[in-house]
């Protein structure tokens, strides 16, 4: 038996801001209501699916919660307890159940696999699977605890089920894109097996589309993420001792270290080009007329101006960045645009025994849904990955707190050499696999990379001031 809604809302309003995936930590909750409540299992333990409507600063966000209820709460679930011992009303009896986040309870999450396999419905919830998919239901889940904006459940070494905590209107981009790529035969994304959705009339969608709640896809258990592999390579390069009698050029030859990453960077470039081709085939390509390209360049320059005001240390690079945006604005021909990844970096790729796989097509978390769906030139993704190489090269320096304010010093020299080698390898692989050659589109790639660097400067100044030298130091090289 659940407590009264008043008691539940009170406990949820206290519990929700403490969760890593809650997006409203910058202000108090003005109002919390339960938008939908669907019983998925009765008894002990019981499972309820809730959509929480959270109002803050005049806007309402929607969050998904799997609410478990048990008369006795095992120690393994104490860390996700929401409530269970408060009188309601004051002076009344306590709850007769413990409430908790059931995404951490494998006794209850297996219900999701059963429902997906059967394409079941429950209240406003719909469980779907890909045509012909045969979903195993004998697997036990384990949550990935390191995630921030979503919660993913591993079902054995077979599936990963991503539960979208903060819900977006309509079909989630990650489902839309991955499903289209799966159906198109793209081998560089995890195959989609099923998804969970909320019917549009349930109140969280403003466009008549179902709201995506979860996505079930292949779990690539042998995969290693690109960021970890790159950092291992940088660490090996930093520790490398040149042979006796070497000269200054030994500091620039990043291939000399045993953990050279360039071959993998080149393969990653080829995989990126393949996914871009698949995206174009699935969603089409259109062109931006020169007037819209000029408007895009003007927006880039406006962001630069605003960031220079808030972060004066960027100002010395403003002239070079503005020149790059002017070069883009002077482009006389239309610009082809299409669906792209939108938030592409080394943390979004996995290296498996069969090659590179791209993950998480949701776009940048800070962007609106409209901005995430906007079409872009594929070289915008390339620019994002080039920036990621710059970050990987300097991560260990930043972590140690010894990032120099300007280029110089042995570690920065080596960082620059590592980034340059792997940037070139990635671009070489991308062009060889049929992508637009960055070397032949220097004005375009330069503008996109500078735009991303300005975003990084603004982000680091606001969130991680100690990391601000990372984008600024790389800009000192790139803006010359």
PDB file of N, CA, C and O in Angstrom, residues 198-231:
ATOM      1  N   UNK A 198       5.513   6.651 -23.529  1.00  0.00           N
ATOM      2  CA  UNK A 198       4.323   7.158 -22.856  1.00  0.00           C
ATOM      3  C   UNK A 198       3.429   7.769 -23.910  1.00  0.00           C
ATOM      4  O   UNK A 198       3.874   8.605 -24.701  1.00  0.00           O
ATOM      5  N   UNK A 199       2.173   7.359 -23.942  1.00  0.00           N
ATOM      6  CA  UNK A 199       1.281   7.863 -24.980  1.00  0.00           C
ATOM      7  C   UNK A 199       1.125   9.380 -24.854  1.00  0.00           C
ATOM      8  O   UNK A 199       1.161   9.938 -23.755  1.00  0.00           O
ATOM      9  N   UNK A 200       0.995  10.083 -25.975  1.00  0.00           N
ATOM     10  CA  UNK A 200       1.031  11.552 -25.948  1.00  0.00           C
ATOM     11  C   UNK A 200      -0.051  12.189 -25.111  1.00  0.00           C
ATOM     12  O   UNK A 200       0.162  13.244 -24.513  1.00  0.00           O
ATOM     13  N   UNK A 201      -1.200  11.575 -25.012  1.00  0.00           N
ATOM     14  CA  UNK A 201      -2.284  12.201 -24.247  1.00  0.00           C
ATOM     15  C   UNK A 201      -2.044  12.134 -22.741  1.00  0.00           C
ATOM     16  O   UNK A 201      -2.837  12.652 -21.955  1.00  0.00           O
ATOM     17  N   UNK A 202      -0.924  11.519 -22.336  1.00  0.00           N
ATOM     18  CA  UNK A 202      -0.629  11.447 -20.903  1.00  0.00           C
ATOM     19  C   UNK A 202      -0.137  12.768 -20.343  1.00  0.00           C
ATOM     20  O   UNK A 202       0.046  12.903 -19.139  1.00  0.00           O
ATOM     21  N   UNK A 203       0.144  13.743 -21.207  1.00  0.00           N
ATOM     22  CA  UNK A 203       0.346  15.080 -20.688  1.00  0.00           C
ATOM     23  C   UNK A 203       1.738  15.650 -20.762  1.00  0.00           C
ATOM     24  O   UNK A 203       1.933  16.827 -20.502  1.00  0.00           O
ATOM     25  N   UNK A 204       2.774  14.859 -21.121  1.00  0.00           N
ATOM     26  CA  UNK A 204       4.131  15.402 -21.155  1.00  0.00           C
ATOM     27  C   UNK A 204       4.571  15.780 -22.552  1.00  0.00           C
ATOM     28  O   UNK A 204       5.642  16.345 -22.728  1.00  0.00           O
ATOM     29  N   UNK A 205       3.777  15.481 -23.564  1.00  0.00           N
ATOM     30  CA  UNK A 205       4.171  15.787 -24.942  1.00  0.00           C
ATOM     31  C   UNK A 205       3.306  16.899 -25.489  1.00  0.00           C
ATOM     32  O   UNK A 205       2.086  16.874 -25.363  1.00  0.00           O
ATOM     33  N   UNK A 206       3.967  17.865 -26.117  1.00  0.00           N
ATOM     34  CA  UNK A 206       3.210  18.968 -26.693  1.00  0.00           C
ATOM     35  C   UNK A 206       3.078  18.884 -28.192  1.00  0.00           C
ATOM     36  O   UNK A 206       2.571  19.795 -28.829  1.00  0.00           O
ATOM     37  N   UNK A 207       3.556  17.761 -28.792  1.00  0.00           N
ATOM     38  CA  UNK A 207       3.555  17.685 -30.249  1.00  0.00           C
ATOM     39  C   UNK A 207       2.799  16.469 -30.776  1.00  0.00           C
ATOM     40  O   UNK A 207       2.927  16.129 -31.950  1.00  0.00           O
ATOM     41  N   UNK A 208       2.041  15.812 -29.932  1.00  0.00           N
ATOM     42  CA  UNK A 208       1.261  14.674 -30.391  1.00  0.00           C
ATOM     43  C   UNK A 208       2.056  13.402 -30.581  1.00  0.00           C
ATOM     44  O   UNK A 208       1.518  12.398 -31.049  1.00  0.00           O
ATOM     45  N   UNK A 209       3.339  13.393 -30.212  1.00  0.00           N
ATOM     46  CA  UNK A 209       4.164  12.199 -30.327  1.00  0.00           C
ATOM     47  C   UNK A 209       4.252  11.498 -28.976  1.00  0.00           C
ATOM     48  O   UNK A 209       4.169  12.137 -27.932  1.00  0.00           O
ATOM     49  N   UNK A 210       4.451  10.179 -28.989  1.00  0.00           N
ATOM     50  CA  UNK A 210       4.710   9.499 -27.719  1.00  0.00           C
ATOM     51  C   UNK A 210       6.031   9.976 -27.125  1.00  0.00           C
ATOM     52  O   UNK A 210       6.948  10.374 -27.841  1.00  0.00           O
ATOM     53  N   UNK A 211       6.130   9.941 -25.809  1.00  0.00           N
ATOM     54  CA  UNK A 211       7.345  10.360 -25.097  1.00  0.00           C
ATOM     55  C   UNK A 211       8.194   9.131 -24.821  1.00  0.00           C
ATOM     56  O   UNK A 211       7.706   8.151 -24.247  1.00  0.00           O
ATOM     57  N   UNK A 212       9.452   9.160 -25.224  1.00  0.00           N
ATOM     58  CA  UNK A 212      10.348   8.030 -25.010  1.00  0.00           C
ATOM     59  C   UNK A 212      10.782   7.971 -23.552  1.00  0.00           C
ATOM     60  O   UNK A 212      11.290   8.950 -22.998  1.00  0.00           O
ATOM     61  N   UNK A 213      10.599   6.798 -22.944  1.00  0.00           N
ATOM     62  CA  UNK A 213      10.976   6.585 -21.545  1.00  0.00           C
ATOM     63  C   UNK A 213      12.251   5.755 -21.415  1.00  0.00           C
ATOM     64  O   UNK A 213      13.027   5.945 -20.472  1.00  0.00           O
ATOM     65  N   UNK A 214      12.458   4.813 -22.328  1.00  0.00           N
ATOM     66  CA  UNK A 214      13.607   3.927 -22.219  1.00  0.00           C
ATOM     67  C   UNK A 214      13.970   3.317 -23.555  1.00  0.00           C
ATOM     68  O   UNK A 214      13.148   3.259 -24.475  1.00  0.00           O
ATOM     69  N   UNK A 215      15.212   2.852 -23.658  1.00  0.00           N
ATOM     70  CA  UNK A 215      15.749   2.302 -24.901  1.00  0.00           C
ATOM     71  C   UNK A 215      16.555   1.054 -24.563  1.00  0.00           C
ATOM     72  O   UNK A 215      17.480   1.100 -23.744  1.00  0.00           O
ATOM     73  N   UNK A 216      16.214  -0.067 -25.176  1.00  0.00           N
ATOM     74  CA  UNK A 216      16.922  -1.333 -24.986  1.00  0.00           C
ATOM     75  C   UNK A 216      17.760  -1.629 -26.221  1.00  0.00           C
ATOM     76  O   UNK A 216      17.240  -1.686 -27.334  1.00  0.00           O
ATOM     77  N   UNK A 217      19.057  -1.811 -26.024  1.00  0.00           N
ATOM     78  CA  UNK A 217      19.948  -2.072 -27.156  1.00  0.00           C
ATOM     79  C   UNK A 217      21.037  -3.038 -26.750  1.00  0.00           C
ATOM     80  O   UNK A 217      21.147  -3.439 -25.575  1.00  0.00           O
ATOM     81  N   UNK A 218      21.869  -3.424 -27.707  1.00  0.00           N
ATOM     82  CA  UNK A 218      22.986  -4.325 -27.430  1.00  0.00           C
ATOM     83  C   UNK A 218      23.913  -3.722 -26.383  1.00  0.00           C
ATOM     84  O   UNK A 218      24.213  -2.520 -26.423  1.00  0.00           O
ATOM     85  N   UNK A 219      24.393  -4.563 -25.492  1.00  0.00           N
ATOM     86  CA  UNK A 219      25.434  -4.148 -24.552  1.00  0.00           C
ATOM     87  C   UNK A 219      26.776  -4.639 -25.084  1.00  0.00           C
ATOM     88  O   UNK A 219      26.989  -5.843 -25.243  1.00  0.00           O
ATOM     89  N   UNK A 220      27.650  -3.726 -25.372  1.00  0.00           N
ATOM     90  CA  UNK A 220      28.953  -4.065 -25.943  1.00  0.00           C
ATOM     91  C   UNK A 220      29.939  -4.266 -24.792  1.00  0.00           C
ATOM     92  O   UNK A 220      30.768  -3.402 -24.476  1.00  0.00           O
ATOM     93  N   UNK A 221      29.844  -5.430 -24.168  1.00  0.00           N
ATOM     94  CA  UNK A 221      30.580  -5.660 -22.914  1.00  0.00           C
ATOM     95  C   UNK A 221      32.085  -5.736 -23.113  1.00  0.00           C
ATOM     96  O   UNK A 221      32.853  -5.582 -22.158  1.00  0.00           O
ATOM     97  N   UNK A 222      32.543  -5.976 -24.341  1.00  0.00           N
ATOM     98  CA  UNK A 222      33.990  -6.021 -24.585  1.00  0.00           C
ATOM     99  C   UNK A 222      34.551  -4.652 -24.941  1.00  0.00           C
ATOM    100  O   UNK A 222      35.755  -4.515 -25.162  1.00  0.00           O
ATOM    101  N   UNK A 223      33.699  -3.625 -24.986  1.00  0.00           N
ATOM    102  CA  UNK A 223      34.141  -2.317 -25.456  1.00  0.00           C
ATOM    103  C   UNK A 223      34.934  -1.549 -24.414  1.00  0.00           C
ATOM    104  O   UNK A 223      34.685  -1.648 -23.204  1.00  0.00           O
ATOM    105  N   UNK A 224      35.892  -0.772 -24.897  1.00  0.00           N
ATOM    106  CA  UNK A 224      36.649   0.175 -24.065  1.00  0.00           C
ATOM    107  C   UNK A 224      36.393   1.559 -24.626  1.00  0.00           C
ATOM    108  O   UNK A 224      36.457   1.771 -25.850  1.00  0.00           O
ATOM    109  N   UNK A 225      36.080   2.531 -23.749  1.00  0.00           N
ATOM    110  CA  UNK A 225      35.712   3.844 -24.268  1.00  0.00           C
ATOM    111  C   UNK A 225      36.940   4.582 -24.786  1.00  0.00           C
ATOM    112  O   UNK A 225      38.064   4.412 -24.297  1.00  0.00           O
ATOM    113  N   UNK A 226      36.717   5.392 -25.796  1.00  0.00           N
ATOM    114  CA  UNK A 226      37.801   6.076 -26.475  1.00  0.00           C
ATOM    115  C   UNK A 226      38.591   7.002 -25.574  1.00  0.00           C
ATOM    116  O   UNK A 226      39.816   7.145 -25.729  1.00  0.00           O
ATOM    117  N   UNK A 227      37.901   7.635 -24.616  1.00  0.00           N
ATOM    118  CA  UNK A 227      38.595   8.561 -23.718  1.00  0.00           C
ATOM    119  C   UNK A 227      39.647   7.819 -22.891  1.00  0.00           C
ATOM    120  O   UNK A 227      40.792   8.259 -22.779  1.00  0.00           O
ATOM    121  N   UNK A 228      39.283   6.674 -22.313  1.00  0.00           N
ATOM    122  CA  UNK A 228      40.222   5.918 -21.496  1.00  0.00           C
ATOM    123  C   UNK A 228      41.410   5.447 -22.318  1.00  0.00           C
ATOM    124  O   UNK A 228      42.562   5.489 -21.846  1.00  0.00           O
ATOM    125  N   UNK A 229      41.156   4.994 -23.529  1.00  0.00           N
ATOM    126  CA  UNK A 229      42.251   4.546 -24.394  1.00  0.00           C
ATOM    127  C   UNK A 229      43.170   5.698 -24.747  1.00  0.00           C
ATOM    128  O   UNK A 229      44.405   5.545 -24.768  1.00  0.00           O
ATOM    129  N   UNK A 230      42.588   6.856 -25.042  1.00  0.00           N
ATOM    130  CA  UNK A 230      43.398   8.020 -25.390  1.00  0.00           C
ATOM    131  C   UNK A 230      44.249   8.471 -24.204  1.00  0.00           C
ATOM    132  O   UNK A 230      45.437   8.795 -24.359  1.00  0.00           O
ATOM    133  N   UNK A 231      43.664   8.502 -23.012  1.00  0.00           N
ATOM    134  CA  UNK A 231      44.404   8.929 -21.824  1.00  0.00           C
ATOM    135  C   UNK A 231      45.556   7.971 -21.537  1.00  0.00           C
ATOM    136  O   UNK A 231      46.657   8.394 -21.148  1.00  0.00           O
TER     137      UNK A 231
END
